[in-house]
Coordinates of C-alpha atoms in Angstrom, one line a residue:
Chain A
M1 CA 10.4 61.5 64.7
I2 CA 8.4 62.5 67.7
H3 CA 4.4 62.0 67.7
L4 CA 2.9 62.8 70.6
A5 CA -1.1 62.2 70.7
D6 CA -3.3 63.4 73.3
I7 CA -0.8 63.0 76.1
T8 CA -2.0 63.3 79.3
R9 CA -0.3 63.4 82.7
I10 CA -1.9 64.0 86.1
F11 CA -0.4 64.7 89.2
Q12 CA -2.0 63.9 92.6
M13 CA -1.7 66.9 94.9
G14 CA -3.4 65.8 98.0
D15 CA -7.2 65.3 97.1
Q16 CA -6.5 67.6 93.7
S17 CA -5.7 66.2 90.4
V18 CA -3.6 68.6 88.7
Y19 CA -3.1 68.3 85.0
A20 CA 0.4 68.6 84.4
L21 CA -0.2 67.8 80.4
N22 CA -3.8 67.9 79.4
K23 CA -4.3 66.4 75.9
V24 CA -0.9 67.4 74.3
R25 CA -0.5 66.8 70.5
L26 CA 3.0 67.4 69.1
N27 CA 5.0 66.4 66.2
I28 CA 8.7 66.9 65.8
A29 CA 10.6 65.9 62.6
V30 CA 13.9 64.7 62.4
G31 CA 16.4 67.3 62.6
E32 CA 14.2 69.7 64.0
Y33 CA 15.5 72.8 66.4
V34 CA 12.4 73.3 68.9
S35 CA 12.3 75.7 72.0
I36 CA 9.8 75.1 74.7
M37 CA 8.8 78.0 76.5
G38 CA 6.3 78.7 79.2
P39 CA 6.1 79.7 82.8
S40 CA 6.8 77.7 85.7
G41 CA 4.1 74.8 86.0
S42 CA 3.2 75.3 82.6
G43 CA 3.9 71.6 81.7
K44 CA 7.3 72.1 80.0
S45 CA 9.5 70.0 81.8
T46 CA 7.0 67.1 82.3
L47 CA 6.7 67.1 78.5
L48 CA 10.3 67.0 78.2
N49 CA 10.5 64.1 80.8
I50 CA 7.9 62.1 78.6
I51 CA 9.5 62.7 75.4
G52 CA 12.7 61.6 77.1
L53 CA 10.7 58.4 78.7
L54 CA 12.1 59.4 82.2
D55 CA 8.1 59.6 83.1
Q56 CA 5.1 58.1 81.5
P57 CA 1.7 59.6 80.3
D58 CA -1.5 58.3 82.1
K59 CA -3.4 58.7 78.8
G60 CA -2.4 59.3 75.0
C61 CA 0.2 57.7 72.8
Y62 CA 3.5 58.3 72.2
E63 CA 5.7 57.3 69.2
L64 CA 9.2 57.8 68.8
D65 CA 11.4 56.9 65.7
G66 CA 8.5 55.0 64.1
K67 CA 8.0 52.8 67.5
N68 CA 5.0 53.0 69.6
V69 CA 7.1 53.6 73.3
T70 CA 3.9 54.3 75.3
D71 CA 3.8 50.8 76.9
L72 CA 7.4 49.8 77.2
T73 CA 8.5 48.2 80.1
K74 CA 11.0 49.9 82.4
D75 CA 14.0 48.0 81.0
E76 CA 12.5 48.7 77.3
Q77 CA 12.3 52.3 78.3
A78 CA 16.2 52.7 79.8
Q79 CA 17.7 50.6 76.4
T80 CA 15.5 53.3 74.2
R81 CA 16.9 56.4 76.3
R82 CA 20.4 54.9 76.3
D83 CA 20.2 54.4 72.3
K84 CA 18.1 57.3 70.9
I85 CA 18.2 60.2 73.6
G86 CA 20.9 62.5 75.0
F87 CA 20.2 64.6 78.1
V88 CA 21.5 67.8 78.9
F89 CA 20.6 69.3 82.3
Q90 CA 20.8 73.0 83.7
S91 CA 23.0 71.4 86.8
F92 CA 25.2 69.4 84.3
H93 CA 24.9 66.4 86.5
L94 CA 28.6 65.1 86.2
I95 CA 29.8 62.3 88.5
P96 CA 32.0 64.5 90.9
R97 CA 34.5 61.5 91.7
L98 CA 35.2 60.8 87.8
T99 CA 37.5 62.8 85.7
A100 CA 36.1 64.7 82.4
A101 CA 37.1 61.7 79.9
E102 CA 35.4 59.2 82.6
N103 CA 32.1 60.9 82.8
I104 CA 31.9 61.0 79.0
E105 CA 32.6 57.4 78.8
I106 CA 29.9 56.4 81.1
P107 CA 27.2 55.7 78.1
L108 CA 29.7 53.7 76.2
I109 CA 30.3 51.6 79.4
L110 CA 26.6 51.1 79.8
S111 CA 26.1 49.8 76.1
E112 CA 29.1 47.7 76.7
I113 CA 31.2 49.0 74.1
P114 CA 34.9 47.5 74.1
P115 CA 37.2 49.1 76.0
D116 CA 39.5 49.9 73.2
E117 CA 36.8 51.3 71.1
R118 CA 35.7 53.4 74.3
K119 CA 39.1 54.9 74.5
S120 CA 39.1 56.4 71.1
R121 CA 35.8 57.5 71.0
V122 CA 36.3 59.3 74.1
V123 CA 39.0 60.9 72.6
E124 CA 37.4 61.9 69.6
A125 CA 34.9 63.7 71.9
L126 CA 37.3 65.4 73.8
H127 CA 38.6 66.8 70.8
A128 CA 35.5 67.8 69.3
F129 CA 34.3 69.7 72.6
D130 CA 38.0 71.2 72.7
L131 CA 38.4 69.5 76.3
Q132 CA 41.7 67.5 75.4
S133 CA 43.5 69.7 78.0
R134 CA 41.1 68.9 80.7
A135 CA 40.3 65.3 80.1
Q136 CA 41.9 64.2 83.6
H137 CA 40.3 67.0 85.6
R138 CA 37.5 66.4 87.7
P139 CA 34.3 68.6 87.7
A140 CA 34.9 70.4 90.6
E141 CA 38.3 71.6 88.5
L142 CA 36.3 72.8 85.7
S143 CA 34.6 76.2 84.5
G144 CA 30.6 76.2 84.1
G145 CA 31.3 76.1 80.2
Q146 CA 33.6 73.3 80.7
R147 CA 31.0 71.2 82.5
Q148 CA 28.5 71.8 80.4
R149 CA 30.7 70.9 77.5
V150 CA 31.6 67.6 79.2
A151 CA 28.1 66.9 79.7
I152 CA 27.2 67.8 76.2
A153 CA 30.0 65.5 74.6
R154 CA 28.5 62.7 77.5
A155 CA 25.1 63.3 75.8
T156 CA 26.3 62.9 72.2
I157 CA 28.8 60.1 72.3
L158 CA 26.2 57.5 71.7
R159 CA 25.1 59.6 68.7
P160 CA 21.6 59.8 69.9
K161 CA 18.6 60.7 67.4
A162 CA 17.3 63.7 70.0
I163 CA 19.2 65.6 72.3
L164 CA 16.7 67.2 75.1
A165 CA 18.0 70.1 76.9
D166 CA 16.6 71.4 80.3
E167 CA 17.7 74.9 80.6
P168 CA 21.2 74.3 79.1
T169 CA 22.4 77.6 80.0
G170 CA 20.6 78.4 83.2
N171 CA 23.9 78.1 85.1
L172 CA 26.0 79.9 82.6
D173 CA 26.8 83.4 82.1
H174 CA 25.7 85.0 78.9
S175 CA 28.5 84.8 76.3
I176 CA 29.5 81.1 77.6
G177 CA 25.8 80.0 77.3
A178 CA 25.8 81.3 73.7
E179 CA 28.8 79.3 72.9
V180 CA 27.1 76.2 74.4
M181 CA 24.1 76.9 72.5
M182 CA 26.4 76.9 69.2
L183 CA 27.9 73.5 69.9
L184 CA 24.1 72.2 70.1
E185 CA 23.0 73.9 67.0
A186 CA 26.0 72.6 65.8
L187 CA 24.9 69.0 66.3
C188 CA 21.5 69.7 65.1
Q189 CA 22.8 70.7 61.5
T190 CA 24.3 67.2 61.1
G191 CA 20.5 65.8 61.8
T192 CA 20.0 65.4 65.4
T193 CA 16.7 66.5 66.7
L194 CA 17.3 69.1 69.2
I195 CA 14.6 70.1 71.8
V196 CA 15.3 72.9 74.3
V197 CA 13.3 74.0 77.2
T198 CA 13.9 77.4 78.7
H199 CA 11.9 80.3 79.8
D200 CA 14.9 82.8 78.6
R201 CA 13.2 84.5 75.3
E202 CA 16.7 85.2 73.8
L203 CA 17.8 81.5 73.9
S204 CA 14.1 80.2 72.6
A205 CA 14.3 83.0 69.7
R206 CA 17.4 81.1 68.4
A207 CA 15.2 78.0 67.6
K208 CA 13.4 77.3 64.4
R209 CA 10.5 76.4 65.7
H210 CA 8.8 77.8 68.9
I211 CA 6.4 76.0 71.2
G212 CA 4.6 77.9 73.8
M213 CA 2.8 76.3 76.8
R214 CA 0.4 77.2 79.6
D215 CA -1.4 75.1 82.2
G216 CA -0.5 71.8 80.4
K217 CA -1.6 72.9 77.1
I218 CA 0.7 74.0 74.0
V219 CA -0.9 77.5 73.3
T220 CA 1.3 78.7 70.4
D221 CA 3.4 76.6 67.6
T222 CA 5.2 78.9 65.4
S223 CA 8.0 78.4 63.1
Chain B
M1 CA 27.9 47.0 81.4
N2 CA 30.3 44.3 82.1
T3 CA 31.7 42.6 85.5
I4 CA 34.9 44.5 85.2
D5 CA 33.5 47.9 84.6
T6 CA 31.0 47.3 87.4
L7 CA 33.8 46.3 89.8
Q8 CA 35.7 49.5 88.7
F9 CA 32.9 51.9 88.9
A10 CA 32.2 50.3 92.9
F11 CA 35.8 50.8 93.4
R12 CA 35.9 54.5 92.4
A13 CA 32.9 55.1 94.5
L14 CA 34.9 53.4 97.4
T15 CA 38.2 55.1 96.8
A16 CA 36.4 58.6 96.7
H17 CA 35.9 58.2 100.0
R18 CA 38.8 56.9 101.6
L19 CA 38.8 57.4 105.3
R20 CA 35.0 56.3 105.2
T21 CA 35.8 53.2 103.3
F22 CA 38.8 52.5 105.3
L23 CA 36.6 52.8 108.9
T24 CA 33.6 50.8 107.7
A25 CA 35.9 48.1 106.3
S26 CA 37.6 48.1 109.7
G27 CA 34.5 47.3 111.3
I28 CA 34.0 44.4 109.2
A29 CA 37.9 43.3 109.3
I30 CA 38.0 43.4 113.3
G31 CA 34.8 41.0 113.2
I32 CA 36.5 38.7 110.8
A33 CA 39.5 39.0 112.6
A34 CA 37.6 38.1 116.0
V35 CA 36.0 35.0 114.4
I36 CA 39.3 33.9 113.4
L37 CA 41.4 34.5 116.3
L38 CA 38.8 33.0 118.6
T39 CA 37.9 30.0 116.4
S40 CA 41.6 29.4 116.0
I41 CA 41.8 29.4 119.9
G42 CA 38.9 27.1 120.1
E43 CA 40.1 24.8 117.6
G44 CA 43.6 24.5 119.4
V45 CA 42.0 23.7 122.6
Q46 CA 39.8 21.1 120.8
Q47 CA 42.7 19.5 119.2
F48 CA 44.9 19.7 122.5
V49 CA 42.4 18.2 124.6
V50 CA 41.3 15.3 122.2
S51 CA 45.0 14.4 121.8
E52 CA 45.7 14.0 125.5
F53 CA 42.5 12.4 125.6
T54 CA 43.2 9.7 122.5
Q55 CA 47.1 9.3 123.7
F56 CA 46.0 6.2 125.6
G57 CA 44.5 4.7 122.3
T58 CA 40.8 5.0 121.4
N59 CA 39.9 1.2 121.2
I60 CA 39.2 0.7 124.7
I61 CA 36.1 -0.4 126.7
N62 CA 36.4 0.7 130.4
I63 CA 34.3 -2.0 132.8
T64 CA 33.3 -0.3 136.0
P65 CA 31.4 -2.1 138.9
G66 CA 28.0 -0.8 139.7
K67 CA 25.1 0.3 137.2
I68 CA 24.0 3.8 137.3
T69 CA 20.0 3.4 137.2
T70 CA 17.1 4.8 139.3
H71 CA 15.3 1.9 141.5
G72 CA 11.7 2.3 142.2
G73 CA 11.8 0.4 145.4
S74 CA 14.3 0.8 148.5
L75 CA 17.9 0.1 147.6
G76 CA 18.4 -2.7 150.3
A77 CA 15.9 -4.7 148.7
I78 CA 17.8 -5.3 145.5
G79 CA 21.1 -5.4 147.6
S80 CA 24.7 -4.1 146.6
S81 CA 26.3 -5.2 143.4
R82 CA 28.8 -7.7 142.9
L83 CA 32.6 -6.7 142.9
L84 CA 34.5 -6.9 139.7
T85 CA 37.2 -9.7 140.3
I86 CA 40.6 -11.0 138.7
E87 CA 38.5 -13.8 137.6
D88 CA 35.6 -11.5 136.0
A89 CA 39.0 -10.2 133.8
M90 CA 40.1 -13.6 133.0
A91 CA 36.6 -14.6 131.6
L92 CA 36.6 -11.4 129.4
K93 CA 40.1 -12.2 127.9
R94 CA 38.4 -15.1 126.3
S95 CA 36.0 -12.6 124.5
R96 CA 37.1 -13.2 120.7
Y97 CA 37.3 -9.3 120.5
A98 CA 39.4 -8.7 123.5
Q99 CA 43.1 -7.9 122.3
Y100 CA 44.6 -7.0 125.7
I101 CA 43.1 -6.8 129.3
N102 CA 44.1 -4.7 132.0
T103 CA 42.5 -4.8 135.6
S104 CA 43.1 -1.7 137.7
V105 CA 43.3 -0.6 141.4
M106 CA 44.6 2.8 142.6
G107 CA 45.3 4.4 145.7
N108 CA 47.7 6.4 147.7
A109 CA 50.2 5.0 149.8
E110 CA 53.9 5.4 151.2
I111 CA 56.7 4.1 149.6
R112 CA 60.2 3.9 150.9
A113 CA 63.4 2.5 149.4
Q114 CA 67.0 3.2 150.2
G115 CA 65.9 5.3 153.4
R116 CA 63.7 7.6 151.5
S117 CA 60.1 7.7 151.6
R118 CA 57.6 9.3 149.3
R119 CA 53.8 9.3 149.3
V120 CA 52.4 8.3 145.6
T121 CA 49.8 7.2 143.9
V122 CA 50.2 3.3 143.6
Y123 CA 48.5 1.7 140.7
G124 CA 47.6 -2.0 140.7
Q125 CA 47.7 -2.8 137.0
S126 CA 48.2 -6.3 134.6
P127 CA 51.1 -7.2 132.7
D128 CA 49.0 -6.0 129.4
F129 CA 48.9 -2.3 131.0
P130 CA 51.6 -0.9 128.5
N131 CA 49.9 -2.3 125.5
V132 CA 46.4 -1.1 126.6
F133 CA 47.7 2.4 127.2
N134 CA 50.4 3.0 124.7
M135 CA 52.8 3.3 127.4
S136 CA 56.2 2.2 127.4
V137 CA 59.3 1.1 129.7
S138 CA 62.4 2.8 129.5
T139 CA 64.5 0.8 131.6
G140 CA 64.1 -3.2 132.7
Q141 CA 60.6 -4.7 131.7
F142 CA 57.1 -4.0 133.0
L143 CA 55.2 -6.6 135.2
P144 CA 55.8 -10.4 134.0
A145 CA 52.7 -12.4 132.6
D146 CA 52.6 -14.4 135.9
D147 CA 49.1 -15.9 137.3
P148 CA 47.1 -12.8 137.9
R149 CA 45.7 -14.6 140.8
N150 CA 49.2 -15.1 142.5
P151 CA 51.5 -12.8 140.8
R152 CA 55.3 -12.3 142.0
A153 CA 55.8 -9.0 144.1
Y154 CA 57.6 -7.0 141.2
A155 CA 57.3 -3.1 141.1
V156 CA 57.6 -0.8 138.0
L157 CA 58.7 2.7 138.9
G158 CA 57.2 6.2 137.4
A159 CA 60.1 8.1 135.9
K160 CA 60.0 10.8 138.9
V161 CA 59.5 8.3 141.7
R162 CA 62.6 6.9 140.2
T163 CA 64.9 10.2 140.2
E164 CA 63.2 11.0 143.4
L165 CA 64.2 7.8 145.2
F166 CA 67.1 6.3 143.8
G167 CA 68.7 9.7 142.4
N168 CA 71.2 8.5 139.8
T169 CA 71.7 4.9 140.9
N170 CA 70.7 1.9 139.1
P171 CA 67.2 0.9 140.8
L172 CA 66.7 -2.2 138.9
G173 CA 66.7 -5.2 141.5
E174 CA 66.2 -2.9 144.7
I175 CA 64.0 -3.6 147.3
L176 CA 60.7 -1.2 147.3
Q177 CA 58.3 -1.1 150.2
V178 CA 54.8 -0.3 149.5
G179 CA 52.7 0.1 152.4
E180 CA 53.8 -2.9 154.7
S181 CA 54.9 -5.0 151.8
R182 CA 57.9 -5.3 150.0
F183 CA 58.8 -5.2 146.1
R184 CA 61.5 -5.8 144.0
V185 CA 62.0 -3.2 141.4
I186 CA 62.0 -4.5 137.9
G187 CA 61.7 -1.5 135.6
V188 CA 61.3 2.4 135.1
M189 CA 58.4 3.6 132.8
A190 CA 59.3 6.2 129.9
A191 CA 58.5 9.9 131.3
K192 CA 55.0 11.0 130.2
G193 CA 54.1 13.9 132.0
Q194 CA 51.1 15.6 133.4
V195 CA 47.8 14.4 131.8
L196 CA 44.8 16.0 132.5
G197 CA 45.9 17.1 135.8
F198 CA 47.5 13.5 137.0
D199 CA 51.1 13.4 137.0
L200 CA 51.8 9.8 135.4
D201 CA 55.5 9.6 136.3
D202 CA 55.1 10.2 140.4
T203 CA 53.6 6.7 140.3
V204 CA 54.4 2.9 141.0
Y205 CA 53.0 0.1 139.2
I206 CA 52.6 -3.1 141.2
P207 CA 50.1 -6.5 140.2
T208 CA 46.7 -5.8 140.6
T209 CA 46.5 -8.6 143.2
R210 CA 49.2 -7.3 145.4
A211 CA 47.4 -3.8 145.1
L212 CA 44.3 -5.2 146.4
E213 CA 46.3 -6.6 149.4
V214 CA 48.1 -3.4 149.8
F215 CA 44.6 -1.5 149.8
N216 CA 42.6 -4.0 151.7
R217 CA 40.2 -4.1 148.9
E218 CA 38.2 -7.0 147.4
G219 CA 37.2 -5.7 144.0
L220 CA 38.8 -3.9 141.0
M221 CA 38.2 -0.3 140.7
E222 CA 37.8 -0.9 136.4
I223 CA 38.7 -3.5 133.8
N224 CA 40.2 -2.1 130.7
V225 CA 39.5 -4.1 127.6
A226 CA 41.5 -3.3 124.5
Y227 CA 39.8 -4.6 121.3
R228 CA 41.3 -4.8 117.8
P229 CA 40.9 -1.4 116.1
E230 CA 38.8 -3.1 113.0
A231 CA 36.1 -4.5 115.4
P232 CA 32.9 -2.9 115.4
V233 CA 32.4 -1.2 119.1
Q234 CA 28.8 -2.4 119.5
A235 CA 29.7 -5.8 119.0
V236 CA 32.3 -5.8 121.3
T237 CA 30.4 -4.3 124.0
D238 CA 27.5 -6.6 123.6
D239 CA 30.0 -9.5 123.6
L240 CA 31.5 -8.2 127.0
H241 CA 28.2 -7.7 128.4
R242 CA 27.0 -11.2 127.7
I243 CA 30.3 -12.6 129.4
L244 CA 29.6 -10.5 132.4
V245 CA 26.3 -11.0 132.6
A246 CA 26.8 -15.0 132.4
R247 CA 28.9 -14.4 135.3
H248 CA 26.9 -12.0 137.6
G249 CA 23.7 -13.0 136.6
R250 CA 22.8 -9.5 136.2
E251 CA 23.6 -6.2 134.7
D252 CA 25.4 -4.7 137.7
F253 CA 28.3 -3.0 135.8
T254 CA 28.8 -0.1 133.4
L255 CA 30.7 -0.5 130.1
T256 CA 31.9 2.8 128.7
P257 CA 33.6 2.7 125.6
Q258 CA 36.3 5.4 125.1
Q259 CA 34.9 6.0 121.8
Q260 CA 31.7 7.0 123.2
M261 CA 33.2 9.6 125.7
L262 CA 35.2 10.8 122.9
N263 CA 32.2 11.6 121.0
T264 CA 31.0 13.2 124.0
L265 CA 33.9 15.2 124.4
T266 CA 34.0 16.1 120.9
T267 CA 30.3 17.4 121.1
V268 CA 31.2 19.5 124.0
L269 CA 34.0 21.0 122.4
N270 CA 32.3 21.8 119.5
V271 CA 29.6 23.8 121.2
L272 CA 32.2 25.5 123.0
K273 CA 33.7 26.2 119.7
F274 CA 30.9 27.3 118.3
A275 CA 29.9 29.5 121.2
V276 CA 33.3 31.2 120.8
A277 CA 32.8 31.7 117.0
A278 CA 29.4 33.1 117.9
L279 CA 31.2 35.8 120.1
G280 CA 33.6 36.8 117.3
G281 CA 30.2 36.8 115.4
I282 CA 28.6 39.4 117.3
S283 CA 31.6 41.9 116.8
L284 CA 31.0 41.2 113.1
L285 CA 27.2 41.9 113.2
V286 CA 28.2 45.4 114.7
G287 CA 30.6 45.8 111.7
A288 CA 27.8 44.8 109.5
V289 CA 25.3 47.2 111.0
G290 CA 28.0 49.9 110.0
M291 CA 27.9 48.9 106.7
V292 CA 24.4 49.0 106.2
T293 CA 24.5 52.6 107.5
L294 CA 27.2 53.4 105.0
M295 CA 25.1 52.1 102.2
H296 CA 22.4 53.9 103.0
I297 CA 24.3 57.4 103.3
A298 CA 25.7 56.6 100.1
V299 CA 22.6 56.0 98.2
S300 CA 21.2 59.3 100.0
E301 CA 24.7 61.1 98.5
R302 CA 24.1 60.1 95.1
I303 CA 20.4 60.3 94.2
A304 CA 21.3 62.7 91.5
E305 CA 23.9 60.6 90.2
I306 CA 21.5 57.7 90.0
G307 CA 19.0 59.9 88.1
L308 CA 21.7 60.6 85.8
L309 CA 22.5 57.1 85.1
T310 CA 18.9 56.3 84.6
A311 CA 18.6 59.1 82.1
M312 CA 21.4 57.5 80.3
G313 CA 19.9 54.1 80.0
A314 CA 20.8 52.1 83.3
T315 CA 18.3 49.8 83.8
R316 CA 16.9 49.3 87.6
T317 CA 19.0 45.9 87.7
R318 CA 22.2 47.8 86.6
I319 CA 21.8 50.4 89.4
R320 CA 20.9 47.5 92.0
I321 CA 23.9 45.7 90.9
L322 CA 26.2 48.7 91.2
F323 CA 25.4 49.2 94.7
L324 CA 25.4 46.0 95.7
M325 CA 28.5 45.2 94.1
E326 CA 29.8 48.3 96.0
S327 CA 29.0 46.9 99.5
T328 CA 30.1 43.5 98.5
V329 CA 33.7 44.9 97.4
L330 CA 33.8 47.0 100.8
S331 CA 32.9 44.0 103.0
T332 CA 35.3 41.7 100.9
L333 CA 38.0 44.2 101.4
G334 CA 37.1 44.0 105.3
G335 CA 37.0 40.4 105.2
L336 CA 40.4 39.9 104.0
G337 CA 41.9 42.6 105.9
G338 CA 40.3 40.9 109.0
L339 CA 41.7 37.3 107.6
A340 CA 45.4 38.9 107.5
I341 CA 44.8 40.4 110.9
G342 CA 43.1 37.5 112.7
S343 CA 45.6 34.9 111.1
S344 CA 48.7 36.8 112.0
I345 CA 47.6 37.5 115.6
A346 CA 47.0 33.5 115.9
W347 CA 50.4 32.8 114.3
L348 CA 52.0 35.5 116.6
L349 CA 50.1 34.0 119.8
K350 CA 51.4 30.5 118.6
V351 CA 54.9 31.7 118.4
L352 CA 55.1 34.1 121.3
V353 CA 53.1 32.3 123.9
S354 CA 54.4 28.6 123.8
G355 CA 52.0 26.1 125.3
L356 CA 48.8 28.1 124.2
P357 CA 47.1 25.7 121.7
V358 CA 46.3 27.9 118.5
S359 CA 45.4 26.2 115.1
T360 CA 43.5 28.2 112.8
P361 CA 41.0 26.0 110.9
W362 CA 41.2 26.3 107.1
D363 CA 37.6 25.9 106.5
Y364 CA 36.6 28.3 109.2
V365 CA 38.7 31.1 107.4
L366 CA 37.0 30.3 104.1
G367 CA 33.7 30.4 105.9
A368 CA 34.6 33.8 107.5
L369 CA 35.4 35.1 103.9
A370 CA 32.4 33.7 102.5
L371 CA 30.6 35.3 105.4
S372 CA 31.9 39.0 104.9
V373 CA 31.1 38.6 101.0
L374 CA 27.4 37.4 102.4
I375 CA 27.4 40.4 105.0
G376 CA 28.4 42.5 102.0
L377 CA 25.4 41.5 99.8
V378 CA 23.0 41.5 102.6
A379 CA 23.9 44.9 103.8
G380 CA 23.8 46.3 100.6
V381 CA 20.1 44.7 99.6
V382 CA 17.8 47.4 101.3
P383 CA 19.8 50.3 100.2
A384 CA 20.1 48.8 96.6
M385 CA 16.5 48.4 96.1
R386 CA 16.2 51.9 97.3
A387 CA 18.6 53.3 94.8
A388 CA 17.0 51.3 92.0
N389 CA 13.4 52.1 92.8
L390 CA 14.1 56.0 92.7
D391 CA 11.9 57.9 90.2
P392 CA 14.6 59.4 87.5
V393 CA 12.6 62.6 87.4
T394 CA 12.5 63.2 91.5
A395 CA 16.3 62.0 91.4
L396 CA 17.1 64.5 88.7
Q397 CA 15.7 67.5 90.5
T398 CA 18.3 66.5 93.8
E399 CA 21.1 68.4 94.1

């Protein structure tokens, strides 16, 4: 599913080159549940951004779903993101002026799915994430857990191959965070690859495979 | 993402900040309203002036004595120009293009009748005068077609002179004294009102030759030649020129086609109209600056949203179109508002202030609307480019 070969990402900080990622090799199979842990600045977010095609490596080769995606144009990257990857963010990133239902609908609009089908798929998603009663509420009127559920519904509505979650429970209290993780894990059980970046040990422990990072390198990889 | 979805997205973004959207759109609306209002007045004035000017017909060539030129030597050596005479007019009448000829002399004179006297403008004109200038007689008849060198002493009154001197009594057949000469009244002109400041009703018309005697003049002030409308103005001018040069030996007169004057007038009025529209354009420009500011604010506020849309697979082109669409929708709304305000004020002016020439030119209205759409596009370009070129990773880190 995901093959990273010698991925290197360098940031220029003034006249210094900082290796955010240094020759990272990583293979993730379809349906895996992977957690990436490491201290701040270890490169875990950069790794996630590169897997999610939001950032491009300076060196190395990235193969996603059997296709080399290292040298795609910006538009091709956008299309690949849309069709294959769902993002879940720590701060939810819901559009404040749109209702929960409309937020969930955005990916469908971007991929030009006809309105009728959009409506039924949104209803389905609202149902799946137990948000029917909140459909017409704006993000400001929702609790943190509800917001993250909306965000997950949005990330999964196009049935992506992989879900990339960056500290998905970082802004939620413990029990709500656990509920949200159960939703993500349920998706993983249906064959979606789930990659969670966190520095929360307990959260990381839930995954089947644990990757530890330090100074731009993978230092542990245990299943 | 199809057009309807894009439009809807832009609309939602605008309605999320109603007051801000309303104020910015008002800036554009005021600009568009100003453009429409000012051009409406400009157009009205132009139509008014041109119609005042053309009510006497446009197929006229005026001939005046003297040639406006700059001479190198002393003026005395060349001598003064020859006068324009009744005989010149009679020769011009033989031009194959000439339809009607009028010879004109004017001056101020005291007129007396029925024991009343009045100082008025006295015109010496030819029998063809009403035909040349589209004038009409209300009572009696105009001057008869006598021998122009020795016409009978008849006079035709302007409508105002008639009421002033004769009141309600019938003036036909009465004696009118103009200066030292006596004329018999044979007609009264239809009322014409003021034209470019001249009261055409406070006048008396007498035969040209008689007027020359009254004013003790040798030459005519002007010869007016009306040519057939289908005749090319250049050919007519050339023909008249040839006839007069043959008679005078040189060009000591000036031919001015009415059409040429009209063209000059139209050019002047067009410049005026444009200048007035440009004044409105300045307020439109101010509105546009407000729009650019708003779009920049909108992009800055929504950096995280742009990052999110990018993460969800929106291409750079899509982001650019979203913001361009937003500014265009905003400016178009403003433009439509301005259109409504501008044309209703123009209409109100026309209804309430009678005599104010106001006419809304529809091509300007459509132009103004197109302009507001264009302003939206232009105002949105830089902010939209900025939005599209954001790095998604940084954008997503923005709260």
